Amino acid sequence: MEATARLAAALDRVIEVERSIRAAQAEQLRVVHEVRMLMREVEGHPARTERDNREWADRACSAELATALQVHERVATAMMHDAAALVDMPTTAETLAAGHVSLRHVRALIDAIALVPEERATEFELEAIEKARRMTTTGFRKALVRMQHRYQPTAAEARKRRALAERRLVIEPAHDGMAWVNLLCAAEEAVAIRARVAASAAVRRDGDARTRPQREADAAVGLLLGRADAGAVPEPGDLGSVRATVHLVIPALSLLGHGAQPAMLENHGPIDAQTARQLFAHVPSFRTILTDPVSGATLRYGRTTRRVPADLAAWLRVRDGRCRFPGCERPAGESDVDHTIADEHGGCTDHDNLSALCRGHHRLKHHTGWRVWQEAGGAIRWRSPAGRWYDAPPDELVNSLGSARERRAPPARAG
């Protein structure tokens, strides 16, 4: 077979595989909706209103899907949303199953149709799906915007309001002790921020060897941290006017300059010993937990009291690093300190009966069929409403204290 024929055959195979993927995605969304409806049966509670039952069942379903598929709960929730939307969009569901459009086309249409008057939704869908069959996703999104203006003249304002509801700040750890700061905000605010940063970095001072991008990055950090002179070359360890407590776990010998074992910065991870020493020297708002240079065991936080004391809570947040629900990345410092076994069921305020749970997963534990056990070394085991088991080990910024008590199962949910 000549090369041209082989090329054509390979391309046909690529198209065939893509159609199979799209058909599988359509089937997955159909089954996701089935899972959601079954979860509502499993999580039904006679003491709650129908609205509350739906809410908690959907939260439990989102967590179930996220852990099973190893995705973020926002992704799982979006899948549930798409699956529910396709129930009322049979033409779109059939077109996806046939492989004529991609899941990206479908999601763009679902987002767009939400802002169209209900009585014109079917008309909008039929017109849009025909366009989707012959357009790229980028072109299709532009076409959808034009269609929205025809079907709903106020669509632009509605889209802006909906987009503003998604504004947030996200920190993503990068390599070599760096991190990305991602801010989603209104476009006019972003332009203003850029202008202020550019103004602070515009003038290169004598002896300043930094490039323009480096000056702008330093200026942005300086403005956020409230440094006296955002345009100046920053000193190592200078966190400006920040007074929030940040946990720095540093081996004692590294702190004294006799070792190079890395330290651990809360909500980030390992940092080099030199950076840790600079932070320790410059920032009194850092809470430093010294660890034994041989065993790494914590030298403090061994208390057992009815109410979680501040120092034990701090140790637990450093140990856990994040919410202990599988896949959740909410920092432990922004989470609740939860008793794995509640006090009324015989649970103690000990390090091996406490863990960090973000408010959402803390409530999920109490209001749905998700159950949790804590094992030796701070390891957490979760059982989902569907009977699946998931392990959630701590971040191990510090070693566990002592040996865990005999493991006890949490009580079954009443009702």
Tab-separated table of C-alpha atoms in Angstrom:
chain	number	residue	atom	x	y	z
A	1	MET	CA	0.000	0.000	0.000
A	2	GLU	CA	1.435	3.364	-0.979
A	3	ALA	CA	2.126	6.029	1.630
A	4	THR	CA	-0.866	8.176	0.625
A	5	ALA	CA	-3.254	5.272	1.097
A	6	ARG	CA	-1.712	4.368	4.461
A	7	LEU	CA	-2.019	7.998	5.528
A	8	ALA	CA	-5.697	8.076	4.558
A	9	ALA	CA	-6.340	4.824	6.432
A	10	ALA	CA	-4.588	6.091	9.556
A	11	LEU	CA	-6.584	9.321	9.448
A	12	ASP	CA	-9.830	7.332	9.096
A	13	ARG	CA	-8.836	5.350	12.158
A	14	VAL	CA	-8.210	8.551	14.148
A	15	ILE	CA	-11.697	9.769	13.199
A	16	GLU	CA	-13.206	6.406	14.126
A	17	VAL	CA	-11.520	6.435	17.542
A	18	GLU	CA	-12.674	10.019	18.161
A	19	ARG	CA	-16.273	9.044	17.400
A	20	SER	CA	-15.963	6.116	19.793
A	21	ILE	CA	-14.661	8.458	22.499
A	22	ARG	CA	-17.574	10.847	21.967
A	23	ALA	CA	-20.074	7.971	22.091
A	24	ALA	CA	-18.467	6.755	25.333
A	25	GLN	CA	-18.682	10.262	26.816
A	26	ALA	CA	-22.376	10.428	25.963
A	27	GLU	CA	-22.932	7.060	27.645
A	28	GLN	CA	-20.891	8.143	30.664
A	29	LEU	CA	-23.041	11.237	31.145
A	30	ARG	CA	-26.184	9.130	30.831
A	31	VAL	CA	-24.939	6.808	33.583
A	32	VAL	CA	-23.760	9.759	35.721
A	33	HIS	CA	-27.353	10.970	35.771
A	34	GLU	CA	-28.458	7.479	36.767
A	35	VAL	CA	-25.903	7.485	39.616
A	36	ARG	CA	-27.226	10.853	40.762
A	37	MET	CA	-30.814	9.600	40.887
A	38	LEU	CA	-29.787	6.426	42.752
A	39	MET	CA	-27.811	8.487	45.260
A	40	ARG	CA	-30.974	10.419	46.046
A	41	GLU	CA	-32.636	7.117	46.929
A	42	VAL	CA	-29.705	5.982	49.079
A	43	GLU	CA	-29.313	9.317	50.876
A	44	GLY	CA	-33.022	9.942	51.474
A	45	HIS	CA	-33.637	10.823	55.128
A	46	PRO	CA	-37.183	11.070	56.528
A	47	ALA	CA	-36.231	13.802	58.993
A	48	ARG	CA	-35.115	16.182	56.239
A	49	THR	CA	-37.056	18.204	53.717
A	50	GLU	CA	-37.088	17.106	50.086
A	51	ARG	CA	-34.887	20.069	49.199
A	52	ASP	CA	-32.316	19.170	51.880
A	53	ASN	CA	-32.341	15.540	50.773
A	54	ARG	CA	-31.580	16.577	47.189
A	55	GLU	CA	-28.809	18.936	48.310
A	56	TRP	CA	-27.018	16.390	50.495
A	57	ALA	CA	-27.511	13.594	47.994
A	58	ASP	CA	-25.941	15.748	45.283
A	59	ARG	CA	-23.016	16.614	47.544
A	60	ALA	CA	-22.507	12.951	48.361
A	61	CYS	CA	-22.771	12.079	44.665
A	62	SER	CA	-20.201	14.707	43.694
A	63	ALA	CA	-17.775	13.354	46.287
A	64	GLU	CA	-18.488	9.773	45.177
A	65	LEU	CA	-17.785	10.536	41.519
A	66	ALA	CA	-14.728	12.664	42.289
A	67	THR	CA	-13.052	9.990	44.402
A	68	ALA	CA	-13.963	7.161	42.012
A	69	LEU	CA	-12.687	9.030	38.946
A	70	GLN	CA	-9.779	10.786	40.728
A	71	VAL	CA	-10.931	14.246	39.680
A	72	HIS	CA	-11.716	17.445	41.559
A	73	GLU	CA	-15.225	17.716	42.943
A	74	ARG	CA	-15.806	20.746	40.704
A	75	VAL	CA	-15.224	18.445	37.733
A	76	ALA	CA	-17.620	15.856	39.155
A	77	THR	CA	-20.252	18.509	39.817
A	78	ALA	CA	-19.870	19.793	36.262
A	79	MET	CA	-20.413	16.252	34.970
A	80	MET	CA	-23.607	15.993	37.014
A	81	HIS	CA	-24.749	19.352	35.663
A	82	ASP	CA	-24.024	18.339	32.060
A	83	ALA	CA	-25.740	14.984	32.531
A	84	ALA	CA	-28.869	16.626	33.928
A	85	ALA	CA	-28.923	19.224	31.147
A	86	LEU	CA	-28.745	16.548	28.438
A	87	VAL	CA	-31.879	14.914	29.794
A	88	ASP	CA	-33.764	17.978	28.502
A	89	MET	CA	-31.637	18.209	25.337
A	90	PRO	CA	-32.225	14.888	23.563
A	91	THR	CA	-31.091	16.127	20.137
A	92	THR	CA	-27.749	17.242	21.555
A	93	ALA	CA	-27.338	13.968	23.467
A	94	GLU	CA	-28.015	11.938	20.311
A	95	THR	CA	-25.618	14.049	18.232
A	96	LEU	CA	-22.841	13.534	20.798
A	97	ALA	CA	-23.538	9.789	20.957
A	98	ALA	CA	-23.294	9.615	17.153
A	99	GLY	CA	-19.893	11.319	17.310
A	100	HIS	CA	-20.913	14.318	15.183
A	101	VAL	CA	-19.928	16.881	17.851
A	102	SER	CA	-17.432	16.870	20.716
A	103	LEU	CA	-18.096	17.123	24.432
A	104	ARG	CA	-16.562	20.623	24.305
A	105	HIS	CA	-19.244	21.658	21.811
A	106	VAL	CA	-21.911	20.213	24.092
A	107	ARG	CA	-20.650	21.987	27.180
A	108	ALA	CA	-20.491	25.297	25.339
A	109	LEU	CA	-24.106	24.808	24.255
A	110	ILE	CA	-25.235	23.859	27.765
A	111	ASP	CA	-23.639	27.018	29.170
A	112	ALA	CA	-25.168	29.190	26.461
A	113	ILE	CA	-28.694	27.802	26.613
A	114	ALA	CA	-28.907	28.509	30.340
A	115	LEU	CA	-29.285	32.220	29.500
A	116	VAL	CA	-31.970	31.730	26.835
A	117	PRO	CA	-35.685	32.111	27.703
A	118	GLU	CA	-37.110	28.693	28.563
A	119	GLU	CA	-39.819	28.883	25.912
A	120	ARG	CA	-37.165	29.289	23.189
A	121	ALA	CA	-34.631	26.778	24.522
A	122	THR	CA	-35.541	23.961	22.115
A	123	GLU	CA	-35.421	26.299	19.119
A	124	PHE	CA	-32.020	27.572	20.272
A	125	GLU	CA	-30.715	24.024	20.735
A	126	LEU	CA	-31.755	22.847	17.262
A	127	GLU	CA	-30.195	25.844	15.533
A	128	ALA	CA	-27.018	25.629	17.595
A	129	ILE	CA	-26.420	21.900	17.205
A	130	GLU	CA	-26.523	22.217	13.423
A	131	LYS	CA	-23.838	24.879	13.609
A	132	ALA	CA	-21.765	22.717	15.964
A	133	ARG	CA	-21.610	19.873	13.425
A	134	ARG	CA	-19.519	21.983	11.046
A	135	MET	CA	-17.605	24.372	13.346
A	136	THR	CA	-14.596	24.248	15.639
A	137	THR	CA	-15.293	24.799	19.326
A	138	THR	CA	-13.751	28.281	19.150
A	139	GLY	CA	-15.936	29.311	16.242
A	140	PHE	CA	-18.956	27.665	17.828
A	141	ARG	CA	-18.555	29.650	21.044
A	142	LYS	CA	-18.495	32.876	19.048
A	143	ALA	CA	-21.596	31.784	17.142
A	144	LEU	CA	-23.352	31.020	20.425
A	145	VAL	CA	-22.683	34.538	21.686
A	146	ARG	CA	-24.245	36.004	18.545
A	147	MET	CA	-27.227	33.668	18.892
A	148	GLN	CA	-27.697	34.630	22.530
A	149	HIS	CA	-27.994	38.284	21.570
A	150	ARG	CA	-30.722	37.382	19.065
A	151	TYR	CA	-32.641	35.174	21.471
A	152	GLN	CA	-31.991	37.226	24.619
A	153	PRO	CA	-30.752	40.846	24.163
A	154	THR	CA	-29.647	41.085	27.815
A	155	ALA	CA	-27.506	37.934	27.601
A	156	ALA	CA	-24.196	39.832	27.848
A	157	GLU	CA	-25.096	41.325	31.226
A	158	ALA	CA	-26.281	37.948	32.491
A	159	ARG	CA	-23.078	36.265	31.367
A	160	LYS	CA	-20.985	38.890	33.156
A	161	ARG	CA	-22.937	38.412	36.391
A	162	ARG	CA	-22.528	34.664	36.191
A	163	ALA	CA	-18.823	34.950	35.403
A	164	LEU	CA	-18.240	37.299	38.341
A	165	ALA	CA	-19.664	34.678	40.674
A	166	GLU	CA	-16.696	32.459	39.722
A	167	ARG	CA	-13.981	34.955	40.760
A	168	ARG	CA	-11.307	33.419	42.976
A	169	LEU	CA	-7.633	33.312	43.905
A	170	VAL	CA	-5.728	30.053	43.387
A	171	ILE	CA	-2.165	29.238	44.459
A	172	GLU	CA	-0.469	26.436	42.513
A	173	PRO	CA	2.910	25.074	43.682
A	174	ALA	CA	5.573	25.088	40.966
A	175	HIS	CA	9.062	23.615	40.818
A	176	ASP	CA	12.219	24.756	42.635
A	177	GLY	CA	10.515	26.549	45.492
A	178	MET	CA	8.256	28.655	43.257
A	179	ALA	CA	4.463	28.980	42.972
A	180	TRP	CA	1.896	30.469	40.595
A	181	VAL	CA	-0.649	33.024	41.856
A	182	ASN	CA	-3.751	32.862	39.657
A	183	LEU	CA	-6.424	35.527	40.101
A	184	LEU	CA	-9.720	35.388	38.226
A	185	CYS	CA	-11.378	38.805	38.363
A	186	ALA	CA	-13.270	41.283	36.205
A	187	ALA	CA	-11.443	42.314	33.042
A	188	GLU	CA	-11.468	45.994	33.987
A	189	GLU	CA	-9.892	45.124	37.348
A	190	ALA	CA	-7.211	43.036	35.653
A	191	VAL	CA	-6.342	45.916	33.308
A	192	ALA	CA	-6.104	48.305	36.255
A	193	ILE	CA	-3.898	45.854	38.195
A	194	ARG	CA	-1.626	45.488	35.191
A	195	ALA	CA	-1.344	49.251	34.819
A	196	ARG	CA	-0.408	49.741	38.466
A	197	VAL	CA	2.185	46.973	38.366
A	198	ALA	CA	3.657	48.378	35.144
A	199	ALA	CA	3.890	51.836	36.700
A	200	SER	CA	5.726	50.461	39.757
A	201	ALA	CA	8.198	48.588	37.563
A	202	ALA	CA	8.623	51.187	34.808
A	203	VAL	CA	11.814	52.849	36.034
A	204	ARG	CA	15.038	50.854	36.352
A	205	ARG	CA	17.110	52.222	39.207
A	206	ASP	CA	20.874	52.445	39.348
A	207	GLY	CA	22.440	49.070	40.017
A	208	ASP	CA	19.214	47.165	39.349
A	209	ALA	CA	20.080	44.208	37.096
A	210	ARG	CA	16.564	42.767	36.962
A	211	THR	CA	14.757	42.325	33.651
A	212	ARG	CA	11.400	44.026	33.001
A	213	PRO	CA	9.408	40.798	33.681
A	214	GLN	CA	11.339	40.295	36.929
A	215	ARG	CA	10.666	43.879	38.047
A	216	GLU	CA	6.969	43.482	37.267
A	217	ALA	CA	6.757	40.201	39.183
A	218	ASP	CA	8.527	41.771	42.184
A	219	ALA	CA	6.287	44.844	42.001
A	220	ALA	CA	3.132	42.727	41.971
A	221	VAL	CA	4.334	40.751	44.987
A	222	GLY	CA	5.399	43.937	46.750
A	223	LEU	CA	2.008	45.581	46.232
A	224	LEU	CA	0.150	42.527	47.504
A	225	LEU	CA	2.386	42.173	50.559
A	226	GLY	CA	2.310	45.882	51.335
A	227	ARG	CA	6.038	46.489	51.055
A	228	ALA	CA	7.043	50.091	51.627
A	229	ASP	CA	8.622	50.358	48.168
A	230	ALA	CA	7.117	47.866	45.726
A	231	GLY	CA	9.524	48.891	42.978
A	232	ALA	CA	12.702	48.250	44.967
A	233	VAL	CA	14.757	45.058	44.787
A	234	PRO	CA	13.219	42.848	47.508
A	235	GLU	CA	15.332	41.473	50.329
A	236	PRO	CA	15.268	37.682	50.804
A	237	GLY	CA	12.601	36.692	53.323
A	238	ASP	CA	10.878	40.104	53.273
A	239	LEU	CA	7.107	39.486	53.473
A	240	GLY	CA	6.244	43.129	53.906
A	241	SER	CA	3.363	43.934	56.238
A	242	VAL	CA	1.959	40.396	56.377
A	243	ARG	CA	1.108	39.442	59.942
A	244	ALA	CA	-0.779	36.178	59.410
A	245	THR	CA	0.717	33.116	61.107
A	246	VAL	CA	2.392	30.762	58.651
A	247	HIS	CA	3.785	27.391	59.714
A	248	LEU	CA	7.383	26.588	58.902
A	249	VAL	CA	8.639	23.104	59.831
A	250	ILE	CA	12.415	23.188	59.936
A	251	PRO	CA	14.914	20.630	61.319
A	252	ALA	CA	16.801	22.080	64.278
A	253	LEU	CA	20.285	21.562	62.790
A	254	SER	CA	19.245	23.193	59.508
A	255	LEU	CA	18.015	26.212	61.451
A	256	LEU	CA	21.382	26.461	63.215
A	257	GLY	CA	23.246	26.266	59.914
A	258	HIS	CA	24.683	22.780	60.467
A	259	GLY	CA	22.605	20.892	57.914
A	260	ALA	CA	20.938	21.212	54.537
A	261	GLN	CA	17.850	19.062	55.149
A	262	PRO	CA	14.915	20.911	53.508
A	263	ALA	CA	12.212	22.595	55.567
A	264	MET	CA	8.472	22.363	54.892
A	265	LEU	CA	6.366	25.450	54.208
A	266	GLU	CA	2.679	25.051	54.978
A	267	ASN	CA	0.389	24.998	51.911
A	268	HIS	CA	3.392	24.640	49.608
A	269	GLY	CA	5.835	21.845	50.488
A	270	PRO	CA	9.638	21.557	50.681
A	271	ILE	CA	11.831	24.657	50.556
A	272	ASP	CA	15.618	24.801	50.792
A	273	ALA	CA	17.294	25.320	54.153
A	274	GLN	CA	18.728	28.725	53.193
A	275	THR	CA	15.292	30.120	52.326
A	276	ALA	CA	13.904	28.705	55.582
A	277	ARG	CA	16.633	30.423	57.618
A	278	GLN	CA	15.917	33.741	55.862
A	279	LEU	CA	12.210	33.444	56.614
A	280	PHE	CA	12.904	32.535	60.229
A	281	ALA	CA	15.189	35.538	60.624
A	282	HIS	CA	12.982	38.150	58.929
A	283	VAL	CA	9.404	37.222	59.714
A	284	PRO	CA	8.235	37.089	63.334
A	285	SER	CA	4.767	36.002	62.151
A	286	PHE	CA	6.083	32.542	61.280
A	287	ARG	CA	5.269	29.811	63.801
A	288	THR	CA	8.274	27.488	63.750
A	289	ILE	CA	7.991	23.843	64.832
A	290	LEU	CA	11.403	22.376	65.520
A	291	THR	CA	11.888	18.689	64.766
A	292	ASP	CA	14.406	16.234	66.165
A	293	PRO	CA	17.410	16.123	63.776
A	294	VAL	CA	17.656	12.309	64.029
A	295	SER	CA	14.124	10.916	64.188
A	296	GLY	CA	12.223	13.930	62.852
A	297	ALA	CA	9.664	13.533	65.634
A	298	THR	CA	7.985	16.683	66.879
A	299	LEU	CA	9.386	18.051	70.129
A	300	ARG	CA	6.014	19.506	71.262
A	301	TYR	CA	2.246	19.015	70.973
A	302	GLY	CA	1.494	15.915	73.021
A	303	ARG	CA	-1.503	17.245	74.976
A	304	THR	CA	-4.829	15.518	75.448
A	305	THR	CA	-7.714	17.766	76.563
A	306	ARG	CA	-11.458	17.947	76.029
A	307	ARG	CA	-11.183	21.057	73.862
A	308	VAL	CA	-8.546	21.238	71.143
A	309	PRO	CA	-5.889	23.706	72.380
A	310	ALA	CA	-4.374	26.182	69.970
A	311	ASP	CA	-0.947	24.527	69.917
A	312	LEU	CA	-2.337	21.038	69.245
A	313	ALA	CA	-4.608	22.445	66.523
A	314	ALA	CA	-1.558	24.100	64.952
A	315	TRP	CA	0.405	20.830	65.041
A	316	LEU	CA	-2.509	18.946	63.470
A	317	ARG	CA	-2.834	21.452	60.645
A	318	VAL	CA	0.848	21.139	59.890
A	319	ARG	CA	0.667	17.330	60.039
A	320	ASP	CA	-2.339	17.144	57.736
A	321	GLY	CA	-1.374	19.940	55.351
A	322	ARG	CA	-4.797	19.926	53.714
A	323	CYS	CA	-8.351	18.709	54.200
A	324	ARG	CA	-8.207	14.970	54.765
A	325	PHE	CA	-11.014	14.082	52.374
A	326	PRO	CA	-9.642	12.160	49.365
A	327	GLY	CA	-8.605	14.546	46.609
A	328	CYS	CA	-9.447	17.756	48.471
A	329	GLU	CA	-6.708	20.395	48.339
A	330	ARG	CA	-8.227	22.942	50.734
A	331	PRO	CA	-5.361	23.978	53.062
A	332	ALA	CA	-5.612	22.613	56.584
A	333	GLY	CA	-5.250	26.159	57.904
A	334	GLU	CA	-8.569	27.000	56.242
A	335	SER	CA	-10.299	23.852	57.555
A	336	ASP	CA	-12.003	22.721	60.741
A	337	VAL	CA	-10.279	20.467	63.278
A	338	ASP	CA	-12.680	17.532	63.447
A	339	HIS	CA	-13.023	14.685	65.948
A	340	THR	CA	-12.989	11.484	63.902
A	341	ILE	CA	-15.047	9.815	66.625
A	342	ALA	CA	-17.311	12.424	68.209
A	343	ASP	CA	-17.029	13.215	71.901
A	344	GLU	CA	-20.555	11.929	72.558
A	345	HIS	CA	-19.532	8.548	71.139
A	346	GLY	CA	-16.402	8.216	73.288
A	347	GLY	CA	-13.934	10.065	71.105
A	348	CYS	CA	-11.025	11.862	72.789
A	349	THR	CA	-9.290	15.100	71.922
A	350	ASP	CA	-6.105	13.306	70.927
A	351	HIS	CA	-3.859	13.777	67.932
A	352	ASP	CA	-4.921	10.332	66.638
A	353	ASN	CA	-8.623	11.213	66.825
A	354	LEU	CA	-8.389	14.624	65.181
A	355	SER	CA	-7.962	15.687	61.580
A	356	ALA	CA	-8.448	18.705	59.331
A	357	LEU	CA	-11.656	18.723	57.299
A	358	CYS	CA	-12.794	21.654	55.196
A	359	ARG	CA	-16.253	22.905	56.133
A	360	GLY	CA	-17.873	21.213	53.135
A	361	HIS	CA	-16.433	17.752	53.841
A	362	HIS	CA	-16.911	18.195	57.584
A	363	ARG	CA	-20.630	18.647	56.959
A	364	LEU	CA	-20.636	15.858	54.360
A	365	LYS	CA	-19.369	13.466	57.028
A	366	HIS	CA	-22.234	14.371	59.371
A	367	HIS	CA	-25.096	14.610	56.872
A	368	THR	CA	-24.480	11.802	54.354
A	369	GLY	CA	-23.416	8.177	54.193
A	370	TRP	CA	-19.696	8.997	53.984
A	371	ARG	CA	-17.912	7.421	56.994
A	372	VAL	CA	-14.366	7.888	58.287
A	373	TRP	CA	-11.839	5.923	60.369
A	374	GLN	CA	-8.425	7.078	61.627
A	375	GLU	CA	-5.537	4.623	61.795
A	376	ALA	CA	-2.014	4.607	63.199
A	377	GLY	CA	0.202	7.474	62.034
A	378	GLY	CA	-2.713	9.753	61.217
A	379	ALA	CA	-3.846	7.751	58.175
A	380	ILE	CA	-7.517	8.283	57.335
A	381	ARG	CA	-9.822	5.735	55.688
A	382	TRP	CA	-13.124	6.768	54.137
A	383	ARG	CA	-16.052	4.586	53.083
A	384	SER	CA	-18.385	6.062	50.490
A	385	PRO	CA	-22.176	5.603	50.295
A	386	ALA	CA	-21.533	3.154	47.438
A	387	GLY	CA	-19.292	1.049	49.714
A	388	ARG	CA	-15.940	2.060	48.180
A	389	TRP	CA	-12.889	2.578	50.391
A	390	TYR	CA	-10.375	5.424	50.043
A	391	ASP	CA	-7.143	6.138	51.939
A	392	ALA	CA	-6.093	9.699	52.748
A	393	PRO	CA	-2.614	9.788	54.345
A	394	PRO	CA	-1.367	12.987	56.011
A	395	ASP	CA	1.124	15.242	54.257
A	396	GLU	CA	3.758	14.100	56.773
A	397	LEU	CA	5.275	17.518	57.343
A	398	VAL	CA	5.874	16.271	60.900
A	399	ASN	CA	6.025	12.741	62.253
A	400	SER	CA	3.156	11.223	64.211
A	401	LEU	CA	3.129	11.441	67.993
A	402	GLY	CA	3.274	8.130	69.806
A	403	SER	CA	1.158	5.152	68.785
A	404	ALA	CA	-2.463	5.315	67.797
A	405	ARG	CA	-5.206	4.032	70.051
A	406	GLU	CA	-7.027	0.888	69.068
A	407	ARG	CA	-9.021	1.723	65.963
A	408	ARG	CA	-12.738	2.173	66.476
A	409	ALA	CA	-15.416	2.455	63.849
A	410	PRO	CA	-17.594	5.568	63.899
A	411	PRO	CA	-21.234	5.023	64.791
A	412	ALA	CA	-23.790	4.538	62.037
A	413	ARG	CA	-25.825	7.557	61.055
A	414	ALA	CA	-29.169	7.667	62.819
A	415	GLY	CA	-32.191	7.074	60.615
